[in-house]
mmCIF file of C-alpha atoms in Angstrom:
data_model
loop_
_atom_site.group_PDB
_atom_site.id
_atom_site.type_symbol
_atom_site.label_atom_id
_atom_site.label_comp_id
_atom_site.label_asym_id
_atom_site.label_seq_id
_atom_site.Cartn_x
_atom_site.Cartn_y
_atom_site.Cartn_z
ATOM 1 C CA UNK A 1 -18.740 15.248 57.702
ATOM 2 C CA UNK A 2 -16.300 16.791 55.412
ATOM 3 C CA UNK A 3 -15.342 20.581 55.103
ATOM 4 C CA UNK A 4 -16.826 21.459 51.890
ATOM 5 C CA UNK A 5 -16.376 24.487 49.352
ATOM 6 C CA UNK A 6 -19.505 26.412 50.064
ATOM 7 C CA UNK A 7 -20.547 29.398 47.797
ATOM 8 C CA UNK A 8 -22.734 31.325 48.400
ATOM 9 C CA UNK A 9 -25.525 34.229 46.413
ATOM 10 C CA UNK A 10 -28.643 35.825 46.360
ATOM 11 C CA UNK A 11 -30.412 37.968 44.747
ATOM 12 C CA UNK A 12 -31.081 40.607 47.155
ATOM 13 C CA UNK A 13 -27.645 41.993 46.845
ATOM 14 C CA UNK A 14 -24.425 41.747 48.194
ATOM 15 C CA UNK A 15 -25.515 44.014 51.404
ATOM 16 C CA UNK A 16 -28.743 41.868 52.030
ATOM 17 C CA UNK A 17 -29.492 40.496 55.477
ATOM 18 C CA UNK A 18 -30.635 37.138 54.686
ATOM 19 C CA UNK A 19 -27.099 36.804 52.844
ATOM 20 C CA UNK A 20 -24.877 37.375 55.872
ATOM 21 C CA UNK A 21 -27.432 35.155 58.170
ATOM 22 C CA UNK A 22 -26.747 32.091 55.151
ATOM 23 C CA UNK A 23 -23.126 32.228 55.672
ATOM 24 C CA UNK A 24 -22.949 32.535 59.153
ATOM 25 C CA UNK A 25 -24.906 29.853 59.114
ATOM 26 C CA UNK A 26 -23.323 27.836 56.855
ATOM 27 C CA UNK A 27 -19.481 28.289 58.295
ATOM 28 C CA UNK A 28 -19.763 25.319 60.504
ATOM 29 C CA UNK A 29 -19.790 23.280 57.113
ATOM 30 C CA UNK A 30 -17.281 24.646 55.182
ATOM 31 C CA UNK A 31 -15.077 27.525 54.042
ATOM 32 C CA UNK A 32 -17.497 30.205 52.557
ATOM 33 C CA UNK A 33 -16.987 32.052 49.326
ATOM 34 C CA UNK A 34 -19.469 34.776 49.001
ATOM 35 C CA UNK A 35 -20.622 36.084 45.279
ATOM 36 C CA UNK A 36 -23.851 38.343 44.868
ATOM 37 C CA UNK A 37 -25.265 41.442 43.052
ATOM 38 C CA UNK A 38 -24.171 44.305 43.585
ATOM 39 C CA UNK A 39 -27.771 45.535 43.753
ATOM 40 C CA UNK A 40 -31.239 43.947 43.720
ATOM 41 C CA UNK A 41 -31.913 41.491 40.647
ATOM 42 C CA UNK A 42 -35.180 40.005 42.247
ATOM 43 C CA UNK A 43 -37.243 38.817 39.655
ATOM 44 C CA UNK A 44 -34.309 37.709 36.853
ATOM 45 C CA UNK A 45 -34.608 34.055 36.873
ATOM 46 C CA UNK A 46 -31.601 32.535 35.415
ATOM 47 C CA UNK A 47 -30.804 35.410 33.302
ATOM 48 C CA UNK A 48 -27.085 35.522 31.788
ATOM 49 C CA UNK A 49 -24.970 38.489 31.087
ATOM 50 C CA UNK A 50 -23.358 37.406 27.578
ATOM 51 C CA UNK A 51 -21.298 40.378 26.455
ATOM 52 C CA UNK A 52 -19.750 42.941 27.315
ATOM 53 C CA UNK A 53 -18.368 43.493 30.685
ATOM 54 C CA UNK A 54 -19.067 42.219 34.073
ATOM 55 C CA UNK A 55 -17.893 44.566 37.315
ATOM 56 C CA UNK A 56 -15.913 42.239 39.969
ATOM 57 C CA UNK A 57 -15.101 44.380 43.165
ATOM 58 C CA UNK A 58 -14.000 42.613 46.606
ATOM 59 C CA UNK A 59 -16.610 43.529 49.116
ATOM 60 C CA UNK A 60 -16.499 44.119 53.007
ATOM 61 C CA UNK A 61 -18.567 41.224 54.793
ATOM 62 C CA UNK A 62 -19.960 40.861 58.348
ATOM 63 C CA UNK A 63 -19.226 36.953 58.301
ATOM 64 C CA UNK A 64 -15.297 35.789 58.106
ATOM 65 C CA UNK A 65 -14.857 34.123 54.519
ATOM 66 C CA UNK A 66 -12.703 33.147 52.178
ATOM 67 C CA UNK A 67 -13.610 36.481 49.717
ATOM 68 C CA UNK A 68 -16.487 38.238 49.005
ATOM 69 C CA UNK A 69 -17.100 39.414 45.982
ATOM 70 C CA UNK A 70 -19.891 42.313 44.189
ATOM 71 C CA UNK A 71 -20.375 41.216 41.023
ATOM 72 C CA UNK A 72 -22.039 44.219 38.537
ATOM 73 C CA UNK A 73 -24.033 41.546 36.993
ATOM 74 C CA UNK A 74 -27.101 38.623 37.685
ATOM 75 C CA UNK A 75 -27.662 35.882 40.276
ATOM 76 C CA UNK A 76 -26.520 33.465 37.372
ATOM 77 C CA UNK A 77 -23.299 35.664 36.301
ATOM 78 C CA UNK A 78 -22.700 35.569 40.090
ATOM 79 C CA UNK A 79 -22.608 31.733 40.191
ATOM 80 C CA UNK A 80 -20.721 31.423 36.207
ATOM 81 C CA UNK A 81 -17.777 33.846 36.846
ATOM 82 C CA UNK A 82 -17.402 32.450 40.503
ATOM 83 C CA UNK A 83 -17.280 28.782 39.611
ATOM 84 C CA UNK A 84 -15.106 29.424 36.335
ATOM 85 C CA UNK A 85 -13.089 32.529 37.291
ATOM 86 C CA UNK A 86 -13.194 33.553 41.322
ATOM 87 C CA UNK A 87 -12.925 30.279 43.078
ATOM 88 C CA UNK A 88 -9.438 28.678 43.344
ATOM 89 C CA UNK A 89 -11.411 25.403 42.714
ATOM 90 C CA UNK A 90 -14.880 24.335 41.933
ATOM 91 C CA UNK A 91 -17.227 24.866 44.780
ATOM 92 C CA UNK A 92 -18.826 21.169 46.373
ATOM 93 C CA UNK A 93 -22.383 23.141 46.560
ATOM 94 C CA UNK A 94 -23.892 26.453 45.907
ATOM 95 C CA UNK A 95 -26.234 28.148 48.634
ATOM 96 C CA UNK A 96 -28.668 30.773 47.245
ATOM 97 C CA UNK A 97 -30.766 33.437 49.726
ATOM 98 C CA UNK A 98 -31.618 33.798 51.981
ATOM 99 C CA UNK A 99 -34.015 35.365 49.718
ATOM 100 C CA UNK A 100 -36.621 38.145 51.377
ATOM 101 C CA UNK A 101 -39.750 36.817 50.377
ATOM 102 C CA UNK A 102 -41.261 33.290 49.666
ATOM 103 C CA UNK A 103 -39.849 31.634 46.239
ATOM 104 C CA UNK A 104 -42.948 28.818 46.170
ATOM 105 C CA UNK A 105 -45.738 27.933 43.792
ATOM 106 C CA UNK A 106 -45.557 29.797 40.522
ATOM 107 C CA UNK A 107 -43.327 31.978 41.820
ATOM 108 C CA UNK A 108 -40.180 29.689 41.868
ATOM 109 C CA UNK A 109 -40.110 30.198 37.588
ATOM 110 C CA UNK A 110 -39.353 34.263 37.834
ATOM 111 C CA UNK A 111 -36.865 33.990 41.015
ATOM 112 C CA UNK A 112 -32.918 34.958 40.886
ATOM 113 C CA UNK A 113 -32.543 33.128 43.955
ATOM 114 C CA UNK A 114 -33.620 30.133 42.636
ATOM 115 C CA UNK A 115 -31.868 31.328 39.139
ATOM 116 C CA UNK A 116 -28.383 31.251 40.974
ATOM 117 C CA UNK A 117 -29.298 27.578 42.279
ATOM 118 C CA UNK A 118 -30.338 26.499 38.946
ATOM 119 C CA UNK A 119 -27.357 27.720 37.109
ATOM 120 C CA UNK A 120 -25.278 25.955 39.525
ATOM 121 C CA UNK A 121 -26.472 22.246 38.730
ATOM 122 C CA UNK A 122 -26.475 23.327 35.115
ATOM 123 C CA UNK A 123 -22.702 23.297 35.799
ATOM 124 C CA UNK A 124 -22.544 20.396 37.891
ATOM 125 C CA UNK A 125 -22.750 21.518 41.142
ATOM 126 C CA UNK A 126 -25.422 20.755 44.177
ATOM 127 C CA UNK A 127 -27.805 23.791 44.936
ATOM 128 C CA UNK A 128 -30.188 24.747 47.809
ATOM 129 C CA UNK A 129 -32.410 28.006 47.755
ATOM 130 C CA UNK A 130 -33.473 29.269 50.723
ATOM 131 C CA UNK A 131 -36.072 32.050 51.181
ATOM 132 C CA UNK A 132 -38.309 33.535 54.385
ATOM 133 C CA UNK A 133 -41.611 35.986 54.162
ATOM 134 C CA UNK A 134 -40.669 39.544 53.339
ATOM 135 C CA UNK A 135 -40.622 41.278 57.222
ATOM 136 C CA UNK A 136 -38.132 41.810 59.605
ATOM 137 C CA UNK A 137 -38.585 38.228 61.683
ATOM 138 C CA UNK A 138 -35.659 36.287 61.111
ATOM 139 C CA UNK A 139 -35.988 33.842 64.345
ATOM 140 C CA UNK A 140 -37.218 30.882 62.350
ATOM 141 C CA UNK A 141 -34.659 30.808 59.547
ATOM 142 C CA UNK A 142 -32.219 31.638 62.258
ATOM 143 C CA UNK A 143 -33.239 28.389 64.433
ATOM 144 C CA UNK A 144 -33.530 26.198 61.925
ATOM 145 C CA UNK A 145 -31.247 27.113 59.115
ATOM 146 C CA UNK A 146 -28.000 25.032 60.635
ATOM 147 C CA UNK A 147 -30.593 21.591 61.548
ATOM 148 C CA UNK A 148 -31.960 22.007 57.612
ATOM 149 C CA UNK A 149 -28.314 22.515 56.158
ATOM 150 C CA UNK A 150 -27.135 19.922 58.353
ATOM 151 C CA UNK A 151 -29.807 17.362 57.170
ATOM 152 C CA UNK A 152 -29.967 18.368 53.484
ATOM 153 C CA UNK A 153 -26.073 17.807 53.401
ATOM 154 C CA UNK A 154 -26.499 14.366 53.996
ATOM 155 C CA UNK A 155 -29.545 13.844 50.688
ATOM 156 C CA UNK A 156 -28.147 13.998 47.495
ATOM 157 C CA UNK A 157 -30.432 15.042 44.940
ATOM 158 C CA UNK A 158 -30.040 13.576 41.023
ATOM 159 C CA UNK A 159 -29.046 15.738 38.089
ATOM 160 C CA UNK A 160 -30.430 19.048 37.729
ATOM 161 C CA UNK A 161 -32.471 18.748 40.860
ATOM 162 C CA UNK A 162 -32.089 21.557 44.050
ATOM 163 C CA UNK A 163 -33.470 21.866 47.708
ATOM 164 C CA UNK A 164 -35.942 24.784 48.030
ATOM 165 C CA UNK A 165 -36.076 26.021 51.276
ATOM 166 C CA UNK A 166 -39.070 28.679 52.630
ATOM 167 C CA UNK A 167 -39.378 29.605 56.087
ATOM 168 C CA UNK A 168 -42.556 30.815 58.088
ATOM 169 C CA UNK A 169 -43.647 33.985 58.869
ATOM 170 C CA UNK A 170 -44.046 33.101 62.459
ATOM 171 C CA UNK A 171 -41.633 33.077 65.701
ATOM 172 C CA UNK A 172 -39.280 29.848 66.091
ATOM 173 C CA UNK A 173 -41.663 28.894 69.286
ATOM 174 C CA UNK A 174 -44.381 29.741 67.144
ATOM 175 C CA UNK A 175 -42.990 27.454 64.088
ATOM 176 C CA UNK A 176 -44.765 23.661 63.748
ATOM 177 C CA UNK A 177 -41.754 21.993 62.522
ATOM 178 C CA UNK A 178 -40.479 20.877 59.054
ATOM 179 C CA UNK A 179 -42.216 19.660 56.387
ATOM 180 C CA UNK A 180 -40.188 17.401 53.616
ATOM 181 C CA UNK A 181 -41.417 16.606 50.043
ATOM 182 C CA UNK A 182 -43.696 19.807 49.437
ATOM 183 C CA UNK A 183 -44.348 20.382 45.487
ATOM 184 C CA UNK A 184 -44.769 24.132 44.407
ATOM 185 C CA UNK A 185 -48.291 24.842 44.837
ATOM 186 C CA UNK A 186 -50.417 25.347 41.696
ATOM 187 C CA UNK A 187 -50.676 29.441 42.166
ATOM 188 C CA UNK A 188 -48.442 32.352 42.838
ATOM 189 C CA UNK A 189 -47.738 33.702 46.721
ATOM 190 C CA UNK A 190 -47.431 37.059 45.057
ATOM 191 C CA UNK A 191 -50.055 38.212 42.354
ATOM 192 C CA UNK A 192 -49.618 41.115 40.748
ATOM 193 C CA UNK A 193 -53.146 43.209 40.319
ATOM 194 C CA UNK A 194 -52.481 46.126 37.771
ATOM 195 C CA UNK A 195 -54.787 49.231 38.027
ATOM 196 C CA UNK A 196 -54.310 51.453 35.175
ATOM 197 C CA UNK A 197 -53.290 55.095 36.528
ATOM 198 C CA UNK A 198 -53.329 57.453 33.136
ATOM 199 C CA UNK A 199 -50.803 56.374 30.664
ATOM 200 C CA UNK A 200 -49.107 53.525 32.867
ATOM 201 C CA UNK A 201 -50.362 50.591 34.858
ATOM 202 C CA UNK A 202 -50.066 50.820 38.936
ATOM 203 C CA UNK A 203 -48.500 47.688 40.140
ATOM 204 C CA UNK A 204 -50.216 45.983 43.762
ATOM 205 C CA UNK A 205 -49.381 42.876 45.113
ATOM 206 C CA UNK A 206 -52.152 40.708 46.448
ATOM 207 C CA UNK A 207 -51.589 37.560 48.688
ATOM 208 C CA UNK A 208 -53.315 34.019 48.421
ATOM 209 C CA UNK A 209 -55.242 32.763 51.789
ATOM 210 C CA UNK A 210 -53.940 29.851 53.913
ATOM 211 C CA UNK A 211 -56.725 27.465 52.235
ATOM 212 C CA UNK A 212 -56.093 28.755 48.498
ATOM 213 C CA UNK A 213 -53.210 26.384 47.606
ATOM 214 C CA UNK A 214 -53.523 22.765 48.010
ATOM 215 C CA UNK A 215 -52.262 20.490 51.361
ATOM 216 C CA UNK A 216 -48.652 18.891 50.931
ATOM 217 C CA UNK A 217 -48.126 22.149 48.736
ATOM 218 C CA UNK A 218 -45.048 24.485 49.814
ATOM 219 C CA UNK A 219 -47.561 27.710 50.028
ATOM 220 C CA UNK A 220 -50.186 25.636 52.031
ATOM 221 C CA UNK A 221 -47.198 24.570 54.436
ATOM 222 C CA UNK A 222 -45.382 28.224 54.971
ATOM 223 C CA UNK A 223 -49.076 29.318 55.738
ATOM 224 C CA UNK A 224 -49.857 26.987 58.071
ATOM 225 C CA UNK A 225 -46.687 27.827 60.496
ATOM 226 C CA UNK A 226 -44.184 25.245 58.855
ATOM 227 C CA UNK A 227 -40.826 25.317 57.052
ATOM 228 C CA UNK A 228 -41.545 24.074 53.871
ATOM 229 C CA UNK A 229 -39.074 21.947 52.160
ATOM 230 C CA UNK A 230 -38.908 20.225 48.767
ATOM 231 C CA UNK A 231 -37.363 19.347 45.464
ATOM 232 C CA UNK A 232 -36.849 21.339 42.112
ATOM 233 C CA UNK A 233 -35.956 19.652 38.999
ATOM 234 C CA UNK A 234 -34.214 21.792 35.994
ATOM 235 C CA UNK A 235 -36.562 21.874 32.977
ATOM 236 C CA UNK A 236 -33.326 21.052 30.998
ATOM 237 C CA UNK A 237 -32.541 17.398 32.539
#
């Protein structure tokens, strides 16, 4: 296989964890650019900065690269002013995460991560978004992130479509395997319940049971110990 052009964001942040696990796992396949927020943009789909200023600063990195950069703007600006103005040349494929928390079911439409991903085959380039339950257990995305990249290298997707990637809450012995062709289940992982608190509205997060969202769903895999894998189209192709 090739070396390819990887680059790489998130929406987590330039200093994210799941970032610096991505490219370490990714340098096998490539030489790694790195461009991500300079702070947290979770939430900001495929928003676009479209005047005004952006803030480009080279960043330290725990991973050797090519460059890293901060960029004072979205997951989307990340993957625009690296593709048209960073890079030396266009990347081959754009890796996005590794996001801290799930981006599955109805969730996938309000992500950044997958926002970076989709802006990248809006310009023509391949994209996989990869994202884990919000704790501190990395050991499955760990174990199987080089096997998935590996394997998802070697499927091309058509026009505007990207890999989304979610990993298990659950220990790599603990992990059943991978799961291929999941669809984004009919529901959100992450609900928001609102409780009203005087003047303002108290935000709490409530969580869907392992038998809410349907079987061969990406929710109903992640919850049942598996690494969930499947295809995202653009609504714009």
């Amino acid at each position: 296989m090739k070396k390819l052009k990887i680059l790489i964001s998130n929406d987590d942040g330039i200093q994210a964890a799941g970032l610096a696990r991505l490219a370490a796992a990714a340098v096998q396949f490539g030489e790694i650019w790195v461009a991500a927020p300079q702070s947290q943009c979770s939430g900001m789909s495929q928003k676009l900065t479209i005047s005004g200023e952006i803030a480009v600063a080279r960043a330290a990195f725990p991973v050797p690269v090519q460059a890293a950069w901060a960029i004072g703007g979205t997951p989307a600006d990340c993957v625009q002013t690296a593709i048209y103005a960073l890079m030396p040349e266009r990347p081959d494929i754009v890796f996005s995460g590794v996001n801290f928390g799930y981006n599955a079911g109805f969730d996938i439409a309000y992500s950044g991560t997958m926002g970076a991903a989709l802006e990248a085959v809006m310009n023509g380039v391949p994209a996989i978004a990869f994202s884990k339950f919000d704790s501190d257990n990395w050991q499955t995305a760990e174990q199987y992130l080089p096997r998935i990249i590996q394997t998802l290298l070697q499927k091309p997707l058509g026009p505007g479509e990207i890999w989304n990637v979610n990993f298990p809450d659950c220990t790599a012995a603990q992990c059943k395997g991978v799961l291929y062709g999941r669809t984004p289940a009919a529901c959100s992982f992450y609900d928001n319940d609102y409780v009203r608190t005087g003047d303002a509205l108290s935000i709490r997060v409530t969580n869907p049971g392992p038998d809410r969202c349907r079987e061969g769903s990406d929710i109903h895999a992640v919850l049942h110990g598996y690494v969930s894998v499947g295809e995202i189209r653009s609504p714009l192709f």
